[in-house]
Amino acid sequence: MTASQRRQLKEFLRAKREALTPADVGMPTAGRRRTPGLRREEVAVLAGVGVSWYTWLEQGRDIKVSDAVLDAVARTLKLDEAERTHLYVLAGLNPPDPAGRPGEPLSDQLRGVLDAWMPNPAHVLDRHYNLVAMNDAARWVFGYDDDVRNCMVAFFTHPTYRSRFTEWHEFAPDMVADFRASAVRYQDDPVFERIAEELCTASPEFAELWARPDVRSRSQGIKAITHPEAGDLTFEYSLFRLPDRADLNVVLHTPHPDTDTKEKVERLVVVHPG
């Protein structure tokens, strides 16, 4: 930690400790206190760390800290995601992803973004490629139906969704390499392994690609789609990870400027008004 980080850490932890009352953390209130908020000893006990260690941390001393201990302190001081990240940075550690709460509903603002992206496709995936939300254009263009719950599974096993990708065999290696990168990043998450095992059984093509060591991050690229009504469509796509919901990816598609995709997609809106 730099001298500036130590000073800011001292001020930050003291302010957050003094902002809490014993009642806030489920402790009985025993008479009046000479100083506001919790005592250092109380924070240490609630966080499961030594009193001396916590005192040194709040004093900004150059001590060894770990993710687990900082998380315990963050929980005790009731820090939100932004404050928890701030604590990590001040302590000289890389902040963890603000994963949010799995299954937490999308905000109205994010749903508004998907709707406002019409007539172009937009959807939201979680880190396991589960389809969380979409606009009507995504449903029409990609052939999403009630059977498409996970885009990785559907890409290899759903006849309609799979058939929409004009260059399926060229796109597949990037899909699997991106999935592997996420699986390695979240090694403690068993869902990746479960999906991979199911797909290895269901799809020899996935099994072959999964056996490779390739990893890639798909933040942008080109999707060529063959639509049964509109014909050939080409989109540029961009994938955005939300700062406060690292468990979600927003995927926005824009018609490729050198094609007639824009006009074709607009006609689809007329044919499928909602």
PDB file of C-alpha atoms in Angstrom:
ATOM      1  CA  MET A   1       0.000   0.000   0.000  1.00  0.00           C
ATOM      2  CA  THR A   2       1.133   3.530  -0.692  1.00  0.00           C
ATOM      3  CA  ALA A   3       1.110   6.212   1.990  1.00  0.00           C
ATOM      4  CA  SER A   4      -1.983   7.708   0.368  1.00  0.00           C
ATOM      5  CA  GLN A   5      -3.776   4.342   0.375  1.00  0.00           C
ATOM      6  CA  ARG A   6      -2.953   3.821   4.064  1.00  0.00           C
ATOM      7  CA  ARG A   7      -4.338   7.231   4.967  1.00  0.00           C
ATOM      8  CA  GLN A   8      -7.503   6.711   2.957  1.00  0.00           C
ATOM      9  CA  LEU A   9      -7.954   3.182   4.346  1.00  0.00           C
ATOM     10  CA  LYS A  10      -7.703   4.513   7.893  1.00  0.00           C
ATOM     11  CA  GLU A  11     -10.281   7.224   7.216  1.00  0.00           C
ATOM     12  CA  PHE A  12     -12.624   4.900   5.326  1.00  0.00           C
ATOM     13  CA  LEU A  13     -12.699   2.071   7.877  1.00  0.00           C
ATOM     14  CA  ARG A  14     -13.097   4.433  10.798  1.00  0.00           C
ATOM     15  CA  ALA A  15     -15.973   6.261   9.116  1.00  0.00           C
ATOM     16  CA  LYS A  16     -17.800   3.027   8.255  1.00  0.00           C
ATOM     17  CA  ARG A  17     -17.263   1.618  11.781  1.00  0.00           C
ATOM     18  CA  GLU A  18     -18.519   4.771  13.449  1.00  0.00           C
ATOM     19  CA  ALA A  19     -21.590   4.851  11.203  1.00  0.00           C
ATOM     20  CA  LEU A  20     -22.858   1.550  12.663  1.00  0.00           C
ATOM     21  CA  THR A  21     -24.591   1.027  15.984  1.00  0.00           C
ATOM     22  CA  PRO A  22     -24.577  -2.204  17.991  1.00  0.00           C
ATOM     23  CA  ALA A  23     -28.227  -2.680  17.021  1.00  0.00           C
ATOM     24  CA  ASP A  24     -27.252  -2.568  13.339  1.00  0.00           C
ATOM     25  CA  VAL A  25     -25.169  -5.718  13.751  1.00  0.00           C
ATOM     26  CA  GLY A  26     -27.464  -7.537  16.180  1.00  0.00           C
ATOM     27  CA  MET A  27     -25.597  -6.643  19.369  1.00  0.00           C
ATOM     28  CA  PRO A  28     -27.279  -5.458  22.582  1.00  0.00           C
ATOM     29  CA  THR A  29     -26.861  -1.824  23.505  1.00  0.00           C
ATOM     30  CA  ALA A  30     -25.311  -1.438  26.954  1.00  0.00           C
ATOM     31  CA  GLY A  31     -25.600   2.159  28.137  1.00  0.00           C
ATOM     32  CA  ARG A  32     -24.094   5.248  26.618  1.00  0.00           C
ATOM     33  CA  ARG A  33     -20.851   5.194  24.660  1.00  0.00           C
ATOM     34  CA  ARG A  34     -18.069   7.724  24.741  1.00  0.00           C
ATOM     35  CA  THR A  35     -17.489   7.376  21.002  1.00  0.00           C
ATOM     36  CA  PRO A  36     -20.019   6.838  18.203  1.00  0.00           C
ATOM     37  CA  GLY A  37     -20.521   3.555  16.407  1.00  0.00           C
ATOM     38  CA  LEU A  38     -18.900   0.195  16.996  1.00  0.00           C
ATOM     39  CA  ARG A  39     -15.648  -0.331  18.827  1.00  0.00           C
ATOM     40  CA  ARG A  40     -12.670  -1.827  17.028  1.00  0.00           C
ATOM     41  CA  GLU A  41     -12.823  -4.879  19.287  1.00  0.00           C
ATOM     42  CA  GLU A  42     -16.446  -5.460  18.295  1.00  0.00           C
ATOM     43  CA  VAL A  43     -15.671  -5.288  14.577  1.00  0.00           C
ATOM     44  CA  ALA A  44     -12.800  -7.724  15.074  1.00  0.00           C
ATOM     45  CA  VAL A  45     -14.945 -10.237  16.959  1.00  0.00           C
ATOM     46  CA  LEU A  46     -17.807 -10.030  14.453  1.00  0.00           C
ATOM     47  CA  ALA A  47     -15.385 -10.432  11.520  1.00  0.00           C
ATOM     48  CA  GLY A  48     -13.552 -13.321  13.183  1.00  0.00           C
ATOM     49  CA  VAL A  49     -10.136 -11.644  13.150  1.00  0.00           C
ATOM     50  CA  GLY A  50      -7.708 -10.659  15.858  1.00  0.00           C
ATOM     51  CA  VAL A  51      -8.238  -7.348  17.621  1.00  0.00           C
ATOM     52  CA  SER A  52      -4.637  -6.310  17.085  1.00  0.00           C
ATOM     53  CA  TRP A  53      -4.810  -7.228  13.393  1.00  0.00           C
ATOM     54  CA  TYR A  54      -7.960  -5.212  12.805  1.00  0.00           C
ATOM     55  CA  THR A  55      -6.522  -2.278  14.751  1.00  0.00           C
ATOM     56  CA  TRP A  56      -3.413  -2.350  12.556  1.00  0.00           C
ATOM     57  CA  LEU A  57      -5.585  -2.563   9.433  1.00  0.00           C
ATOM     58  CA  GLU A  58      -7.615   0.469  10.462  1.00  0.00           C
ATOM     59  CA  GLN A  59      -4.425   2.312  11.342  1.00  0.00           C
ATOM     60  CA  GLY A  60      -3.197   1.702   7.807  1.00  0.00           C
ATOM     61  CA  ARG A  61      -0.181  -0.317   8.832  1.00  0.00           C
ATOM     62  CA  ASP A  62       1.668  -2.356   6.225  1.00  0.00           C
ATOM     63  CA  ILE A  63       0.260  -5.794   7.085  1.00  0.00           C
ATOM     64  CA  LYS A  64      -0.650  -8.865   5.041  1.00  0.00           C
ATOM     65  CA  VAL A  65      -4.318  -9.067   4.057  1.00  0.00           C
ATOM     66  CA  SER A  66      -6.323 -11.717   2.227  1.00  0.00           C
ATOM     67  CA  ASP A  67      -9.550 -11.801   0.223  1.00  0.00           C
ATOM     68  CA  ALA A  68     -11.319 -13.873   2.876  1.00  0.00           C
ATOM     69  CA  VAL A  69     -10.444 -11.490   5.709  1.00  0.00           C
ATOM     70  CA  LEU A  70     -11.403  -8.389   3.736  1.00  0.00           C
ATOM     71  CA  ASP A  71     -14.724 -10.002   2.829  1.00  0.00           C
ATOM     72  CA  ALA A  72     -15.364 -10.701   6.518  1.00  0.00           C
ATOM     73  CA  VAL A  73     -14.624  -7.080   7.400  1.00  0.00           C
ATOM     74  CA  ALA A  74     -16.809  -5.886   4.524  1.00  0.00           C
ATOM     75  CA  ARG A  75     -19.740  -8.015   5.715  1.00  0.00           C
ATOM     76  CA  THR A  76     -19.341  -6.812   9.290  1.00  0.00           C
ATOM     77  CA  LEU A  77     -19.279  -3.165   8.236  1.00  0.00           C
ATOM     78  CA  LYS A  78     -22.214  -3.792   5.851  1.00  0.00           C
ATOM     79  CA  LEU A  79     -20.349  -2.450   2.830  1.00  0.00           C
ATOM     80  CA  ASP A  80     -22.131  -2.406  -0.514  1.00  0.00           C
ATOM     81  CA  GLU A  81     -20.444  -3.587  -3.733  1.00  0.00           C
ATOM     82  CA  ALA A  82     -18.835  -0.235  -4.506  1.00  0.00           C
ATOM     83  CA  GLU A  83     -17.527   0.132  -0.938  1.00  0.00           C
ATOM     84  CA  ARG A  84     -16.236  -3.451  -0.922  1.00  0.00           C
ATOM     85  CA  THR A  85     -14.332  -2.804  -4.147  1.00  0.00           C
ATOM     86  CA  HIS A  86     -12.952   0.408  -2.631  1.00  0.00           C
ATOM     87  CA  LEU A  87     -11.755  -1.528   0.437  1.00  0.00           C
ATOM     88  CA  TYR A  88      -9.888  -4.007  -1.780  1.00  0.00           C
ATOM     89  CA  VAL A  89      -8.203  -1.250  -3.776  1.00  0.00           C
ATOM     90  CA  LEU A  90      -7.110   0.655  -0.665  1.00  0.00           C
ATOM     91  CA  ALA A  91      -5.731  -2.587   0.823  1.00  0.00           C
ATOM     92  CA  GLY A  92      -3.679  -3.168  -2.333  1.00  0.00           C
ATOM     93  CA  LEU A  93      -5.609  -6.171  -3.680  1.00  0.00           C
ATOM     94  CA  ASN A  94      -7.417  -6.729  -6.950  1.00  0.00           C
ATOM     95  CA  PRO A  95     -11.115  -6.272  -6.263  1.00  0.00           C
ATOM     96  CA  PRO A  96     -13.386  -9.250  -6.943  1.00  0.00           C
ATOM     97  CA  ASP A  97     -16.107  -9.149  -9.544  1.00  0.00           C
ATOM     98  CA  PRO A  98     -19.316  -7.602  -8.248  1.00  0.00           C
ATOM     99  CA  ALA A  99     -21.270 -10.730  -9.091  1.00  0.00           C
ATOM    100  CA  GLY A 100     -24.617  -9.562  -7.789  1.00  0.00           C
ATOM    101  CA  ARG A 101     -27.167 -12.068  -6.578  1.00  0.00           C
ATOM    102  CA  PRO A 102     -27.894 -14.956  -8.974  1.00  0.00           C
ATOM    103  CA  GLY A 103     -31.462 -14.822 -10.179  1.00  0.00           C
ATOM    104  CA  GLU A 104     -31.908 -11.206  -9.157  1.00  0.00           C
ATOM    105  CA  PRO A 105     -34.462  -9.552 -11.493  1.00  0.00           C
ATOM    106  CA  LEU A 106     -33.231  -7.210 -14.184  1.00  0.00           C
ATOM    107  CA  SER A 107     -33.706  -3.538 -13.532  1.00  0.00           C
ATOM    108  CA  ASP A 108     -36.386  -1.646 -15.429  1.00  0.00           C
ATOM    109  CA  GLN A 109     -33.625   0.527 -16.877  1.00  0.00           C
ATOM    110  CA  LEU A 110     -31.864  -2.457 -18.437  1.00  0.00           C
ATOM    111  CA  ARG A 111     -35.101  -3.822 -19.860  1.00  0.00           C
ATOM    112  CA  GLY A 112     -35.656  -0.343 -21.286  1.00  0.00           C
ATOM    113  CA  VAL A 113     -32.292  -0.538 -23.055  1.00  0.00           C
ATOM    114  CA  LEU A 114     -33.303  -3.808 -24.737  1.00  0.00           C
ATOM    115  CA  ASP A 115     -36.618  -2.349 -25.875  1.00  0.00           C
ATOM    116  CA  ALA A 116     -34.989   0.872 -27.084  1.00  0.00           C
ATOM    117  CA  TRP A 117     -32.535  -1.155 -29.199  1.00  0.00           C
ATOM    118  CA  MET A 118     -35.387  -2.253 -31.457  1.00  0.00           C
ATOM    119  CA  PRO A 119     -35.588  -3.038 -34.332  1.00  0.00           C
ATOM    120  CA  ASN A 120     -32.131  -4.519 -33.756  1.00  0.00           C
ATOM    121  CA  PRO A 121     -31.588  -7.649 -31.642  1.00  0.00           C
ATOM    122  CA  ALA A 122     -30.452  -7.324 -28.040  1.00  0.00           C
ATOM    123  CA  HIS A 123     -30.381  -9.842 -25.235  1.00  0.00           C
ATOM    124  CA  VAL A 124     -28.876 -10.519 -21.817  1.00  0.00           C
ATOM    125  CA  LEU A 125     -26.966 -13.667 -20.869  1.00  0.00           C
ATOM    126  CA  ASP A 126     -25.667 -14.766 -17.509  1.00  0.00           C
ATOM    127  CA  ARG A 127     -22.137 -16.119 -17.200  1.00  0.00           C
ATOM    128  CA  HIS A 128     -23.364 -19.655 -17.940  1.00  0.00           C
ATOM    129  CA  TYR A 129     -24.915 -18.497 -21.252  1.00  0.00           C
ATOM    130  CA  ASN A 130     -28.433 -18.756 -19.830  1.00  0.00           C
ATOM    131  CA  LEU A 131     -30.807 -16.464 -21.702  1.00  0.00           C
ATOM    132  CA  VAL A 132     -32.035 -13.959 -19.114  1.00  0.00           C
ATOM    133  CA  ALA A 133     -33.899 -11.438 -21.266  1.00  0.00           C
ATOM    134  CA  MET A 134     -34.314 -10.387 -24.900  1.00  0.00           C
ATOM    135  CA  ASN A 135     -36.188  -7.951 -27.075  1.00  0.00           C
ATOM    136  CA  ASP A 136     -38.591  -9.009 -29.811  1.00  0.00           C
ATOM    137  CA  ALA A 137     -36.000  -8.579 -32.557  1.00  0.00           C
ATOM    138  CA  ALA A 138     -33.677 -11.103 -30.889  1.00  0.00           C
ATOM    139  CA  ARG A 139     -36.537 -13.597 -30.769  1.00  0.00           C
ATOM    140  CA  TRP A 140     -37.394 -13.103 -34.443  1.00  0.00           C
ATOM    141  CA  VAL A 141     -33.838 -13.011 -35.798  1.00  0.00           C
ATOM    142  CA  PHE A 142     -32.296 -15.887 -33.845  1.00  0.00           C
ATOM    143  CA  GLY A 143     -35.327 -18.121 -33.577  1.00  0.00           C
ATOM    144  CA  TYR A 144     -35.543 -18.150 -29.802  1.00  0.00           C
ATOM    145  CA  ASP A 145     -38.481 -20.169 -28.522  1.00  0.00           C
ATOM    146  CA  ASP A 146     -39.493 -21.565 -25.152  1.00  0.00           C
ATOM    147  CA  ASP A 147     -36.983 -24.421 -25.552  1.00  0.00           C
ATOM    148  CA  VAL A 148     -34.016 -22.047 -25.743  1.00  0.00           C
ATOM    149  CA  ARG A 149     -32.944 -21.466 -22.165  1.00  0.00           C
ATOM    150  CA  ASN A 150     -29.180 -21.698 -22.537  1.00  0.00           C
ATOM    151  CA  CYS A 151     -27.560 -20.313 -25.694  1.00  0.00           C
ATOM    152  CA  MET A 152     -24.489 -22.545 -25.469  1.00  0.00           C
ATOM    153  CA  VAL A 153     -26.642 -25.671 -25.243  1.00  0.00           C
ATOM    154  CA  ALA A 154     -28.993 -24.424 -27.981  1.00  0.00           C
ATOM    155  CA  PHE A 155     -26.082 -23.519 -30.264  1.00  0.00           C
ATOM    156  CA  PHE A 156     -25.087 -27.194 -30.389  1.00  0.00           C
ATOM    157  CA  THR A 157     -28.416 -28.990 -29.929  1.00  0.00           C
ATOM    158  CA  HIS A 158     -31.403 -26.785 -30.908  1.00  0.00           C
ATOM    159  CA  PRO A 159     -32.162 -27.293 -34.635  1.00  0.00           C
ATOM    160  CA  THR A 160     -33.734 -23.884 -35.260  1.00  0.00           C
ATOM    161  CA  TYR A 161     -31.242 -21.783 -33.314  1.00  0.00           C
ATOM    162  CA  ARG A 162     -28.280 -23.694 -34.698  1.00  0.00           C
ATOM    163  CA  SER A 163     -29.499 -23.417 -38.294  1.00  0.00           C
ATOM    164  CA  ARG A 164     -29.689 -19.620 -38.108  1.00  0.00           C
ATOM    165  CA  PHE A 165     -25.878 -19.290 -37.944  1.00  0.00           C
ATOM    166  CA  THR A 166     -24.689 -19.157 -41.551  1.00  0.00           C
ATOM    167  CA  GLU A 167     -21.075 -19.889 -40.604  1.00  0.00           C
ATOM    168  CA  TRP A 168     -21.817 -22.229 -37.700  1.00  0.00           C
ATOM    169  CA  HIS A 169     -18.593 -24.231 -37.963  1.00  0.00           C
ATOM    170  CA  GLU A 170     -16.474 -21.061 -38.007  1.00  0.00           C
ATOM    171  CA  PHE A 171     -18.332 -19.555 -35.033  1.00  0.00           C
ATOM    172  CA  ALA A 172     -18.381 -22.682 -32.834  1.00  0.00           C
ATOM    173  CA  PRO A 173     -14.685 -22.672 -31.772  1.00  0.00           C
ATOM    174  CA  ASP A 174     -14.975 -19.113 -30.464  1.00  0.00           C
ATOM    175  CA  MET A 175     -18.123 -19.997 -28.509  1.00  0.00           C
ATOM    176  CA  VAL A 176     -16.462 -22.925 -26.760  1.00  0.00           C
ATOM    177  CA  ALA A 177     -13.191 -21.063 -26.162  1.00  0.00           C
ATOM    178  CA  ASP A 178     -15.107 -18.219 -24.523  1.00  0.00           C
ATOM    179  CA  PHE A 179     -17.049 -20.704 -22.379  1.00  0.00           C
ATOM    180  CA  ARG A 180     -13.777 -22.328 -21.290  1.00  0.00           C
ATOM    181  CA  ALA A 181     -12.304 -18.938 -20.348  1.00  0.00           C
ATOM    182  CA  SER A 182     -15.303 -18.259 -18.090  1.00  0.00           C
ATOM    183  CA  ALA A 183     -15.127 -21.748 -16.583  1.00  0.00           C
ATOM    184  CA  VAL A 184     -11.476 -21.193 -15.669  1.00  0.00           C
ATOM    185  CA  ARG A 185     -12.212 -17.726 -14.319  1.00  0.00           C
ATOM    186  CA  TYR A 186     -14.920 -19.095 -12.022  1.00  0.00           C
ATOM    187  CA  GLN A 187     -13.270 -22.359 -11.019  1.00  0.00           C
ATOM    188  CA  ASP A 188     -15.424 -22.723  -7.902  1.00  0.00           C
ATOM    189  CA  ASP A 189     -18.629 -22.651  -9.955  1.00  0.00           C
ATOM    190  CA  PRO A 190     -19.764 -26.233 -10.678  1.00  0.00           C
ATOM    191  CA  VAL A 191     -22.387 -25.197 -13.252  1.00  0.00           C
ATOM    192  CA  PHE A 192     -19.797 -24.842 -16.028  1.00  0.00           C
ATOM    193  CA  GLU A 193     -18.626 -28.418 -15.578  1.00  0.00           C
ATOM    194  CA  ARG A 194     -22.188 -29.709 -15.493  1.00  0.00           C
ATOM    195  CA  ILE A 195     -23.093 -27.942 -18.745  1.00  0.00           C
ATOM    196  CA  ALA A 196     -19.876 -29.125 -20.405  1.00  0.00           C
ATOM    197  CA  GLU A 197     -20.482 -32.730 -19.364  1.00  0.00           C
ATOM    198  CA  GLU A 198     -24.044 -32.654 -20.697  1.00  0.00           C
ATOM    199  CA  LEU A 199     -22.928 -31.129 -23.991  1.00  0.00           C
ATOM    200  CA  CYS A 200     -20.047 -33.583 -24.408  1.00  0.00           C
ATOM    201  CA  THR A 201     -22.619 -36.360 -24.224  1.00  0.00           C
ATOM    202  CA  ALA A 202     -25.155 -34.653 -26.488  1.00  0.00           C
ATOM    203  CA  SER A 203     -22.802 -33.181 -29.100  1.00  0.00           C
ATOM    204  CA  PRO A 204     -19.640 -34.807 -30.520  1.00  0.00           C
ATOM    205  CA  GLU A 205     -18.782 -31.424 -32.050  1.00  0.00           C
ATOM    206  CA  PHE A 206     -18.782 -29.760 -28.642  1.00  0.00           C
ATOM    207  CA  ALA A 207     -16.792 -32.648 -27.154  1.00  0.00           C
ATOM    208  CA  GLU A 208     -14.125 -32.238 -29.830  1.00  0.00           C
ATOM    209  CA  LEU A 209     -13.838 -28.492 -29.257  1.00  0.00           C
ATOM    210  CA  TRP A 210     -13.942 -28.840 -25.462  1.00  0.00           C
ATOM    211  CA  ALA A 211     -10.951 -31.185 -25.614  1.00  0.00           C
ATOM    212  CA  ARG A 212      -8.854 -28.341 -27.001  1.00  0.00           C
ATOM    213  CA  PRO A 213      -7.063 -25.942 -24.614  1.00  0.00           C
ATOM    214  CA  ASP A 214      -8.207 -22.823 -26.493  1.00  0.00           C
ATOM    215  CA  VAL A 215      -9.476 -19.784 -24.579  1.00  0.00           C
ATOM    216  CA  ARG A 216     -10.797 -16.532 -25.990  1.00  0.00           C
ATOM    217  CA  SER A 217     -12.886 -13.592 -24.867  1.00  0.00           C
ATOM    218  CA  ARG A 218     -15.718 -12.626 -27.214  1.00  0.00           C
ATOM    219  CA  SER A 219     -16.360  -8.947 -26.578  1.00  0.00           C
ATOM    220  CA  GLN A 220     -17.170  -8.071 -30.175  1.00  0.00           C
ATOM    221  CA  GLY A 221     -17.378  -9.643 -33.596  1.00  0.00           C
ATOM    222  CA  ILE A 222     -19.555 -10.492 -36.594  1.00  0.00           C
ATOM    223  CA  LYS A 223     -22.589 -12.788 -36.750  1.00  0.00           C
ATOM    224  CA  ALA A 224     -23.839 -14.036 -40.096  1.00  0.00           C
ATOM    225  CA  ILE A 225     -27.454 -15.212 -39.877  1.00  0.00           C
ATOM    226  CA  THR A 226     -29.657 -17.007 -42.399  1.00  0.00           C
ATOM    227  CA  HIS A 227     -33.272 -16.116 -41.666  1.00  0.00           C
ATOM    228  CA  PRO A 228     -36.115 -18.131 -43.264  1.00  0.00           C
ATOM    229  CA  GLU A 229     -38.032 -14.949 -44.188  1.00  0.00           C
ATOM    230  CA  ALA A 230     -35.455 -12.146 -44.368  1.00  0.00           C
ATOM    231  CA  GLY A 231     -32.612 -14.120 -45.933  1.00  0.00           C
ATOM    232  CA  ASP A 232     -28.967 -13.362 -45.169  1.00  0.00           C
ATOM    233  CA  LEU A 233     -28.354 -10.959 -42.281  1.00  0.00           C
ATOM    234  CA  THR A 234     -24.996  -9.738 -40.987  1.00  0.00           C
ATOM    235  CA  PHE A 235     -24.616  -8.091 -37.609  1.00  0.00           C
ATOM    236  CA  GLU A 236     -21.782  -6.528 -35.700  1.00  0.00           C
ATOM    237  CA  TYR A 237     -22.194  -7.459 -32.047  1.00  0.00           C
ATOM    238  CA  SER A 238     -20.746  -6.014 -28.851  1.00  0.00           C
ATOM    239  CA  LEU A 239     -20.836  -7.684 -25.456  1.00  0.00           C
ATOM    240  CA  PHE A 240     -20.832  -5.526 -22.338  1.00  0.00           C
ATOM    241  CA  ARG A 241     -20.356  -6.675 -18.754  1.00  0.00           C
ATOM    242  CA  LEU A 242     -22.228  -4.508 -16.275  1.00  0.00           C
ATOM    243  CA  PRO A 243     -20.048  -2.844 -13.599  1.00  0.00           C
ATOM    244  CA  ASP A 244     -22.452  -3.798 -10.795  1.00  0.00           C
ATOM    245  CA  ARG A 245     -23.592  -7.156 -12.213  1.00  0.00           C
ATOM    246  CA  ALA A 246     -20.575  -9.076 -13.463  1.00  0.00           C
ATOM    247  CA  ASP A 247     -22.812 -12.142 -13.665  1.00  0.00           C
ATOM    248  CA  LEU A 248     -24.631 -10.594 -16.640  1.00  0.00           C
ATOM    249  CA  ASN A 249     -23.574  -9.825 -20.215  1.00  0.00           C
ATOM    250  CA  VAL A 250     -25.549  -7.459 -22.439  1.00  0.00           C
ATOM    251  CA  VAL A 251     -25.223  -8.353 -26.124  1.00  0.00           C
ATOM    252  CA  LEU A 252     -26.184  -5.637 -28.612  1.00  0.00           C
ATOM    253  CA  HIS A 253     -26.379  -6.231 -32.372  1.00  0.00           C
ATOM    254  CA  THR A 254     -26.038  -3.598 -35.092  1.00  0.00           C
ATOM    255  CA  PRO A 255     -26.638  -4.239 -38.817  1.00  0.00           C
ATOM    256  CA  HIS A 256     -23.372  -4.395 -40.726  1.00  0.00           C
ATOM    257  CA  PRO A 257     -23.126  -1.131 -42.709  1.00  0.00           C
ATOM    258  CA  ASP A 258     -21.943  -2.829 -45.911  1.00  0.00           C
ATOM    259  CA  THR A 259     -25.053  -5.007 -46.162  1.00  0.00           C
ATOM    260  CA  ASP A 260     -28.805  -4.577 -46.556  1.00  0.00           C
ATOM    261  CA  THR A 261     -29.402  -6.046 -43.103  1.00  0.00           C
ATOM    262  CA  LYS A 262     -30.827  -2.797 -41.711  1.00  0.00           C
ATOM    263  CA  GLU A 263     -33.644  -2.687 -44.264  1.00  0.00           C
ATOM    264  CA  LYS A 264     -34.391  -6.401 -43.870  1.00  0.00           C
ATOM    265  CA  VAL A 265     -34.617  -6.170 -40.088  1.00  0.00           C
ATOM    266  CA  GLU A 266     -36.927  -3.162 -40.326  1.00  0.00           C
ATOM    267  CA  ARG A 267     -39.216  -5.172 -42.589  1.00  0.00           C
ATOM    268  CA  LEU A 268     -39.284  -7.962 -40.019  1.00  0.00           C
ATOM    269  CA  VAL A 269     -40.753  -5.495 -37.523  1.00  0.00           C
ATOM    270  CA  VAL A 270     -43.607  -4.816 -39.922  1.00  0.00           C
ATOM    271  CA  VAL A 271     -44.259  -8.530 -40.435  1.00  0.00           C
ATOM    272  CA  HIS A 272     -43.947  -9.290 -36.679  1.00  0.00           C
ATOM    273  CA  PRO A 273     -45.251  -6.168 -34.918  1.00  0.00           C
ATOM    274  CA  GLY A 274     -45.212  -7.745 -31.487  1.00  0.00           C
TER     275      GLY A 274
END
